[in-house]
PDB file of C-alpha atoms in Angstrom:
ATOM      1  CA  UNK A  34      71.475 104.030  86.594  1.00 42.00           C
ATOM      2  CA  UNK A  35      70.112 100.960  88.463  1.00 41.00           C
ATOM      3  CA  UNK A  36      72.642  98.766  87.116  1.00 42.00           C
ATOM      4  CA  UNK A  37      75.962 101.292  87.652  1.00 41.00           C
ATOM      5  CA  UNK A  38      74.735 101.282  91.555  1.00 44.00           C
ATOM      6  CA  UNK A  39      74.662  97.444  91.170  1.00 44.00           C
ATOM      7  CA  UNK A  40      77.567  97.199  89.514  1.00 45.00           C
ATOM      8  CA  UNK A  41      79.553  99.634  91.755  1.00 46.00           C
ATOM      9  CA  UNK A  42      78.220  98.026  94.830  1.00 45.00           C
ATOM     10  CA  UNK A  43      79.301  94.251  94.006  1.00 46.00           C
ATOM     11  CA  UNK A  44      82.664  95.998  93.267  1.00 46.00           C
ATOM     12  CA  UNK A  45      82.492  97.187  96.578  1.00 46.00           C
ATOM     13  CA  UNK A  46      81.514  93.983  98.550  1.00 43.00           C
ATOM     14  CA  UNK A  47      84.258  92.195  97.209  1.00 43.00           C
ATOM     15  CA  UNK A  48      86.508  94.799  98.357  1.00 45.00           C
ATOM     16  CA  UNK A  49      85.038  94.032 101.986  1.00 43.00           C
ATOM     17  CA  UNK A  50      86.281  90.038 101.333  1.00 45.00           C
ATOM     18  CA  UNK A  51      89.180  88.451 102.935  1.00 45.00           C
ATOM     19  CA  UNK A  52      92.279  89.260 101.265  1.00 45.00           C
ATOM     20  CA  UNK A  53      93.918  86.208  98.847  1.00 47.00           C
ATOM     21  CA  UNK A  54      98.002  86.881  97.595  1.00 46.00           C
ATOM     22  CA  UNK A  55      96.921  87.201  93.833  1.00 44.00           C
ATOM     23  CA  UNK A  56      98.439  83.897  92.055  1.00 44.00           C
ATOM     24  CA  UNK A  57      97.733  85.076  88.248  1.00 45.00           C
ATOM     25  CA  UNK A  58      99.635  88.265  87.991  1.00 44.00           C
ATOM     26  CA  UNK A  59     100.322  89.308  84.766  1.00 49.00           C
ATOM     27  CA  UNK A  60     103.805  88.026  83.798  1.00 48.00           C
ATOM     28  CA  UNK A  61     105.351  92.283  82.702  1.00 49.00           C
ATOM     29  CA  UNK A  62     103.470  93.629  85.410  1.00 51.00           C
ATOM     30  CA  UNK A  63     104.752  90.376  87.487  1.00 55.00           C
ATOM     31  CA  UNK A  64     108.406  91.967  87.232  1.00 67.00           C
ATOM     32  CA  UNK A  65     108.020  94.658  89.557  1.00 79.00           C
ATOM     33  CA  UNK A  66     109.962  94.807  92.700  1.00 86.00           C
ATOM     34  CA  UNK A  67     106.510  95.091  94.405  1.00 90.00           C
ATOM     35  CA  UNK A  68     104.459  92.569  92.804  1.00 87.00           C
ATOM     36  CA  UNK A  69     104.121  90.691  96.260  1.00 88.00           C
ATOM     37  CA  UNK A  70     103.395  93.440  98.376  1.00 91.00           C
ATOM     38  CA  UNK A  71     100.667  93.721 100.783  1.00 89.00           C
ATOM     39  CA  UNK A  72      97.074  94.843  98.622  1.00 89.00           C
ATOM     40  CA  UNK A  73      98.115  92.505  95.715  1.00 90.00           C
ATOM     41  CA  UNK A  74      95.324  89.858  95.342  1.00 84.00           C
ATOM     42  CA  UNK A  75      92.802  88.814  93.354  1.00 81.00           C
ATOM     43  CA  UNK A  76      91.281  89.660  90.947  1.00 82.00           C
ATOM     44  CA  UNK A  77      93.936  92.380  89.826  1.00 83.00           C
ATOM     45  CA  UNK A  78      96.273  91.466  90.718  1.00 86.00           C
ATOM     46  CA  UNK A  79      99.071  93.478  91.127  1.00 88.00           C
ATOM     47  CA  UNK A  80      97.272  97.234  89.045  1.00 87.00           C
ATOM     48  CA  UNK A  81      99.081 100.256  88.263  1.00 89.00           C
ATOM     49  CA  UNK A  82      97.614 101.667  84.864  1.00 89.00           C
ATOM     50  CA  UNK A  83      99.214 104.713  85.688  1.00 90.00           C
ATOM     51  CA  UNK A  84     102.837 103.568  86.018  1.00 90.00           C
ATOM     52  CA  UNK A  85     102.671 105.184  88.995  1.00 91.00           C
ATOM     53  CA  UNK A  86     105.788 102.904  90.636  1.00 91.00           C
ATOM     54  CA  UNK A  87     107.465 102.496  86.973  1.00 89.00           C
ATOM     55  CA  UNK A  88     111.089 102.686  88.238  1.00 88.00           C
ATOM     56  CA  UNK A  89     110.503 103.525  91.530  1.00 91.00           C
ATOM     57  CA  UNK A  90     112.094 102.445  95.019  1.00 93.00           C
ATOM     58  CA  UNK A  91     111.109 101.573  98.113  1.00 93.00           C
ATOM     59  CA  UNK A  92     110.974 105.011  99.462  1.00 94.00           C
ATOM     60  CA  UNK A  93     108.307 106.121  97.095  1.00 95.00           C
ATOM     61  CA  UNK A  94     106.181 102.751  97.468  1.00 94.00           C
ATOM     62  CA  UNK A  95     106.197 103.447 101.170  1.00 93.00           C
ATOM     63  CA  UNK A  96     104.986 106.986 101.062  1.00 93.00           C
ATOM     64  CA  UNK A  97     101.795 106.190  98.099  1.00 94.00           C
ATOM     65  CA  UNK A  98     101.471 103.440 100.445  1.00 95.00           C
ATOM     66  CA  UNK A  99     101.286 105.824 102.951  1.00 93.00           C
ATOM     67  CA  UNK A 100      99.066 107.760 101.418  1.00 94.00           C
ATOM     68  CA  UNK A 101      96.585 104.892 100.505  1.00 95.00           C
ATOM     69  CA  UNK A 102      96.433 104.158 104.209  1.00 95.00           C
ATOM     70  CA  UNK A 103      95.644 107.512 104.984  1.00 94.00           C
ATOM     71  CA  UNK A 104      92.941 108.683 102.278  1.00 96.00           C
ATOM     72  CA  UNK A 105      91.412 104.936 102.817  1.00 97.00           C
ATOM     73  CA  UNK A 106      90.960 105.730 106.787  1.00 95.00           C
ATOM     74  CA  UNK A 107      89.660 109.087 106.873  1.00 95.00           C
ATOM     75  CA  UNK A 108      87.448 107.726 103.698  1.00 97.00           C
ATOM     76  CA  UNK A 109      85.991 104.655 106.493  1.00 97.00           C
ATOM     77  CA  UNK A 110      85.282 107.465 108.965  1.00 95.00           C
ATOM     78  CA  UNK A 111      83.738 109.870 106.120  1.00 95.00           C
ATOM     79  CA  UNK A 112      81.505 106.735 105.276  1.00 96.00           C
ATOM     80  CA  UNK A 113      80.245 106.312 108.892  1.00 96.00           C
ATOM     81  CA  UNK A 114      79.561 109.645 109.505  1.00 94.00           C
ATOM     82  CA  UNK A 115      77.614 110.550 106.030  1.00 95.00           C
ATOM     83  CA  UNK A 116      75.244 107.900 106.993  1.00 95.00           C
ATOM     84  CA  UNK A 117      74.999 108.136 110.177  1.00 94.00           C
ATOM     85  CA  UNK A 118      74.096 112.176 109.565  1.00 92.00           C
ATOM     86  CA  UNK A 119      71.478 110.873 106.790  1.00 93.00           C
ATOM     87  CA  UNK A 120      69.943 108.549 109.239  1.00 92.00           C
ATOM     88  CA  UNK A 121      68.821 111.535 110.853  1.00 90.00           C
ATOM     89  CA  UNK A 122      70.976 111.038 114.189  1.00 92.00           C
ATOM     90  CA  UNK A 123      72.639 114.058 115.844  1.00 89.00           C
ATOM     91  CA  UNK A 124      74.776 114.633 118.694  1.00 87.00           C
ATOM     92  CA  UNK A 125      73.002 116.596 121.751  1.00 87.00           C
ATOM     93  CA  UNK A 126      73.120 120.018 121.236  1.00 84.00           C
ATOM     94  CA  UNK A 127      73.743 120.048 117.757  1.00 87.00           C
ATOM     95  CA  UNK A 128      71.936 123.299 115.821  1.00 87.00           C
ATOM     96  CA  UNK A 129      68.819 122.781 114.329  1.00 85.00           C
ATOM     97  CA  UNK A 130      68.089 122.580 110.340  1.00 86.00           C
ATOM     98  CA  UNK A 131      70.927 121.383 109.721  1.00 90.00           C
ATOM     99  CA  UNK A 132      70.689 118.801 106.970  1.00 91.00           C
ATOM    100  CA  UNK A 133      73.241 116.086 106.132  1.00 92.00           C
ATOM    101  CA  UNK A 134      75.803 115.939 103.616  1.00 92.00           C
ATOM    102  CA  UNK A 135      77.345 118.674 101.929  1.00 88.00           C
ATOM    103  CA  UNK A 136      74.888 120.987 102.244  1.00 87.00           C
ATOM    104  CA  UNK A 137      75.580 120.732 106.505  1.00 91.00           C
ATOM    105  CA  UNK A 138      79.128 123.155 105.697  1.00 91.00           C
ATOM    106  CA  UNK A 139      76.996 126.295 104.404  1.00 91.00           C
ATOM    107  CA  UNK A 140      74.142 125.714 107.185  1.00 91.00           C
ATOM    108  CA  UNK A 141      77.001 125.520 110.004  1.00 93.00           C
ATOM    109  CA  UNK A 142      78.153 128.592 108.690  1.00 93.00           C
ATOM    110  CA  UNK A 143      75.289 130.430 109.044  1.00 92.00           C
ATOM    111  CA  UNK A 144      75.015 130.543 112.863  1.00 91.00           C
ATOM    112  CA  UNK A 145      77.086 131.053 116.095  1.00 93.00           C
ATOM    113  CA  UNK A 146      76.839 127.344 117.250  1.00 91.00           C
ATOM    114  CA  UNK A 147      77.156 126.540 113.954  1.00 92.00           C
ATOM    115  CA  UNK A 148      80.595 128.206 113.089  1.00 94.00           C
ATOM    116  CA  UNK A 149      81.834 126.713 116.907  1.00 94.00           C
ATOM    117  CA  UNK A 150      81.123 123.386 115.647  1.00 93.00           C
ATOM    118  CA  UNK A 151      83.659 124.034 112.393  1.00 95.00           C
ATOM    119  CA  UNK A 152      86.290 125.465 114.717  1.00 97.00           C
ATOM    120  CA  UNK A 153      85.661 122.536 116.877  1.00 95.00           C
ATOM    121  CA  UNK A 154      86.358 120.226 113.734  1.00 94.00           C
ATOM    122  CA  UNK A 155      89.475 122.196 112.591  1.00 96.00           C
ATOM    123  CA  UNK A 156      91.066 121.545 115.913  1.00 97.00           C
ATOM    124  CA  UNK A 157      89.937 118.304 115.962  1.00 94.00           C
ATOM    125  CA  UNK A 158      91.643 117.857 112.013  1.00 93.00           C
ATOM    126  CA  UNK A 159      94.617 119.012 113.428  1.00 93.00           C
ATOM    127  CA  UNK A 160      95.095 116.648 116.941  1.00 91.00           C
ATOM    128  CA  UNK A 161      94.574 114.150 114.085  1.00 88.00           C
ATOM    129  CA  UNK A 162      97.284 114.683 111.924  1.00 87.00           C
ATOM    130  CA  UNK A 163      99.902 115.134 114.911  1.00 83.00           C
ATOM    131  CA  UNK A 164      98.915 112.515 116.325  1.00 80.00           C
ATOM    132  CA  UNK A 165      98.975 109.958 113.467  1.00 81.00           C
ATOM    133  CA  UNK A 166     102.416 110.150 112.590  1.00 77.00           C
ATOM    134  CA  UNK A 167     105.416 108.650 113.619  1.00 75.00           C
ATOM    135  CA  UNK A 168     106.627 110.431 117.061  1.00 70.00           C
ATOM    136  CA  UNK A 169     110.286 111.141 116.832  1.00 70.00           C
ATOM    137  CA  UNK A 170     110.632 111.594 120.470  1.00 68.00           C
ATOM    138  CA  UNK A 171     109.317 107.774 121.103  1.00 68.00           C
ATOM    139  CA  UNK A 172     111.636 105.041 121.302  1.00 72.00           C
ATOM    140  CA  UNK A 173     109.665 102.886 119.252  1.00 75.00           C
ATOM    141  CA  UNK A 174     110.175 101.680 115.457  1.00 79.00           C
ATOM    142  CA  UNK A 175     107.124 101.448 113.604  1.00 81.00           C
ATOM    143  CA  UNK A 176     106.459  97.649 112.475  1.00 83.00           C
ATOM    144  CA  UNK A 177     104.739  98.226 109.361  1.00 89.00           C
ATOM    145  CA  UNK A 178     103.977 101.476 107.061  1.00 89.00           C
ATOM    146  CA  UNK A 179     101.324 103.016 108.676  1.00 88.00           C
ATOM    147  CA  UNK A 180     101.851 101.978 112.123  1.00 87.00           C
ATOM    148  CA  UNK A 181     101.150 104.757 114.606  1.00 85.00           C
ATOM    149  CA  UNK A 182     100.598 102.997 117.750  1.00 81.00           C
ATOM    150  CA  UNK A 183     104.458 104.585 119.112  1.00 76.00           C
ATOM    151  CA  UNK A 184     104.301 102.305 121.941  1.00 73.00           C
ATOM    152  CA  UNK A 185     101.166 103.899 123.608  1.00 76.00           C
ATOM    153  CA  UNK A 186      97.771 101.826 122.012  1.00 75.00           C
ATOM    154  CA  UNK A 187      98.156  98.048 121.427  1.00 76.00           C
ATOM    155  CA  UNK A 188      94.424  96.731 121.641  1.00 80.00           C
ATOM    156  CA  UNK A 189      95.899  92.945 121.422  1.00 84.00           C
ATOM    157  CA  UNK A 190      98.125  93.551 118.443  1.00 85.00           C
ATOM    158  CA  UNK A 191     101.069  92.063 119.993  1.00 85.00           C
ATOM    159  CA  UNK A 192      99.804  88.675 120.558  1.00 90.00           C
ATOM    160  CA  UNK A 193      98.365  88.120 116.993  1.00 92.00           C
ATOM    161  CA  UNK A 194      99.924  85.642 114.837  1.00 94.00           C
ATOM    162  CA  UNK A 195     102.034  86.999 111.924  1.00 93.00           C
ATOM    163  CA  UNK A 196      99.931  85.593 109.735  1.00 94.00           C
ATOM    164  CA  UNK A 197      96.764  87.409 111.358  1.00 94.00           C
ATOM    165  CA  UNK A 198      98.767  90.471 111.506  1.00 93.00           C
ATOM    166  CA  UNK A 199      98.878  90.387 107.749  1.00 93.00           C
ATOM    167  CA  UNK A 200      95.264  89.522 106.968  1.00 94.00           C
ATOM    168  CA  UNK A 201      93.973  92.237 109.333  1.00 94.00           C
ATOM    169  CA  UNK A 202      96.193  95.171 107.405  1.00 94.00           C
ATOM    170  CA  UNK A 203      94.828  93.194 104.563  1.00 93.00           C
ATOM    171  CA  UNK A 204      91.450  94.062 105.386  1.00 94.00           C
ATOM    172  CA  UNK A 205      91.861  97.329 106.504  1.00 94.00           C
ATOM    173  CA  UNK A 206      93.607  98.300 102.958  1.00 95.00           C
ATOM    174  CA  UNK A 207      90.764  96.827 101.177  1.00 94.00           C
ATOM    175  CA  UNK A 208      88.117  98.448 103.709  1.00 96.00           C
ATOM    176  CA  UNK A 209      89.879 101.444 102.834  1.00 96.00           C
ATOM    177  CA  UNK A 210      89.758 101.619  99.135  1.00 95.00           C
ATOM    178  CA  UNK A 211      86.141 100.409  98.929  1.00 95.00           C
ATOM    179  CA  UNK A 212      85.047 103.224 101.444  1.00 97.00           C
ATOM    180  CA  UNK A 213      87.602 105.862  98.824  1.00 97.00           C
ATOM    181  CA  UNK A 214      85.170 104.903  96.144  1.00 96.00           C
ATOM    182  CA  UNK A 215      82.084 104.825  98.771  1.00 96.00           C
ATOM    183  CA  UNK A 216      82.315 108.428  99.928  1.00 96.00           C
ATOM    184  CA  UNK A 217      82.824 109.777  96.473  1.00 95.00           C
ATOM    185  CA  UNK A 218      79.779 107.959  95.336  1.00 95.00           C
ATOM    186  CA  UNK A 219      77.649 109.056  97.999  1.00 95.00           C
ATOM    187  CA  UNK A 220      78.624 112.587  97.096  1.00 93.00           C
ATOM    188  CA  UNK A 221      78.431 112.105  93.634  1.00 94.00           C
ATOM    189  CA  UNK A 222      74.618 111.155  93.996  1.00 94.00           C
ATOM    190  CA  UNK A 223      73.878 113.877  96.195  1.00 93.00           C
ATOM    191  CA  UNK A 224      75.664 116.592  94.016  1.00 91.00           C
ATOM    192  CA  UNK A 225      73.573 114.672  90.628  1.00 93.00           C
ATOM    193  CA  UNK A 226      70.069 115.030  93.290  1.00 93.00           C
ATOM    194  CA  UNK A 227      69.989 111.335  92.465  1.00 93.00           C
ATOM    195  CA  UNK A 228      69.361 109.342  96.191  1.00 91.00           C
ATOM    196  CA  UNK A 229      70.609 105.878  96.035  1.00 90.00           C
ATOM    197  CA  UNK A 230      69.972 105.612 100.351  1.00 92.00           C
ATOM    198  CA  UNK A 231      67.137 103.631 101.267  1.00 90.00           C
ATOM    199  CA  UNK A 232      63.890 105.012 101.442  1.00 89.00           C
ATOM    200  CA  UNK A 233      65.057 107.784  98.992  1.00 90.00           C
ATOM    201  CA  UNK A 234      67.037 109.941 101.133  1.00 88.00           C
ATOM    202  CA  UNK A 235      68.629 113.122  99.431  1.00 90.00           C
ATOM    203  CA  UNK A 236      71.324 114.063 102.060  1.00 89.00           C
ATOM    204  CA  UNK A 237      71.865 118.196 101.285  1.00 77.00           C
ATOM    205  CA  UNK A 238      68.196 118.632 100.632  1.00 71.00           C
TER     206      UNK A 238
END
């Protein structure tokens, strides 16, 4: 068990590297249309076991890609709050007993506060998913897949170099998938009883 955590976590760190263009592809996977898009680096290179983009165009790259970019940043924030909530912190005013982890949906149910807390979250869920989207009524044009800023948040963008630009969306695609296979991890462990936090904590318990 030891060595699957080790194993799973060096797989992990490298995800957190900076990105390199992969320079080794393998010459039949090599042929695809998107063999030199953004995400394919070392040491894959470019990886679809499932033939997931076998014959497909640009429209369905962009909305997996889409997708990716999605499941990887709500994955980052799922990261940050499971241990954040196993660390013991809390927000003022948040119920008592209720432990971190999966076992905080049932306790939240249980109580007034509790259940105000999960409406709270649903309306938060869906603010979310309006507002990361492309907004029709904007006059803006999205620069890259993924791009949600619609002419209202910058934060600097603007006056990085192109070839920042693209190591930054590099880094946020890897961050991504590493925290995809983070947060099912952590659950996994919690769902075996098996801690693999420091100091032994069993979020759920």
């Amino acid at each position: 068990m030891k060595f699957v955590a080790f194993a799973a976590l060096m797989g992990s760190a490298a995800a957190f590297a900076p990105a390199q263009q992969s320079t080794g592809t393998n010459t039949a996977l090599a042929a695809s249309p998107f063999a030199e898009e953004l995400g394919v680096q070392a040491p894959l290179g470019f990886w679809d076991p499932l033939g997931m983009l076998k014959d497909a165009d640009q429209n369905k790259f962009d909305t997996l890609r889409t997708m990716e970019l999605k499941h990887g940043r709500v994955s980052m924030l799922a990261v940050v709050g499971y241990l954040t909530t196993a660390s013991g912190y809390r927000f003022p005013g948040y119920p008592e007993g209720v432990p971190a982890g999966f076992g905080a949906w049932h306790a939240l149910g249980e109580t007034q506060d509790g259940r105000s807390i999960l409406v709270q979250m649903a309306l938060f869920f869906v603010l979310a998913e309006i507002v990361n989207r492309d907004a029709e009524w904007a006059d803006t044009e999205a620069e890259f897949i993924g791009d949600y800023r619609n002419g209202a948040l910058d934060f600097g963008w603007d006056r990085f170099s192109d070839a920042k630009k693209l190591r930054t969306r590099a880094v946020e695609l890897n961050n991504g998938r590493a925290a995809m296979m983070g947060i099912w991890g952590l659950v996994t462990h919690e769902m075996m009883g098996v801690s693999i936090l420091p100091g032994g904590v069993l979020p759920g318990n």
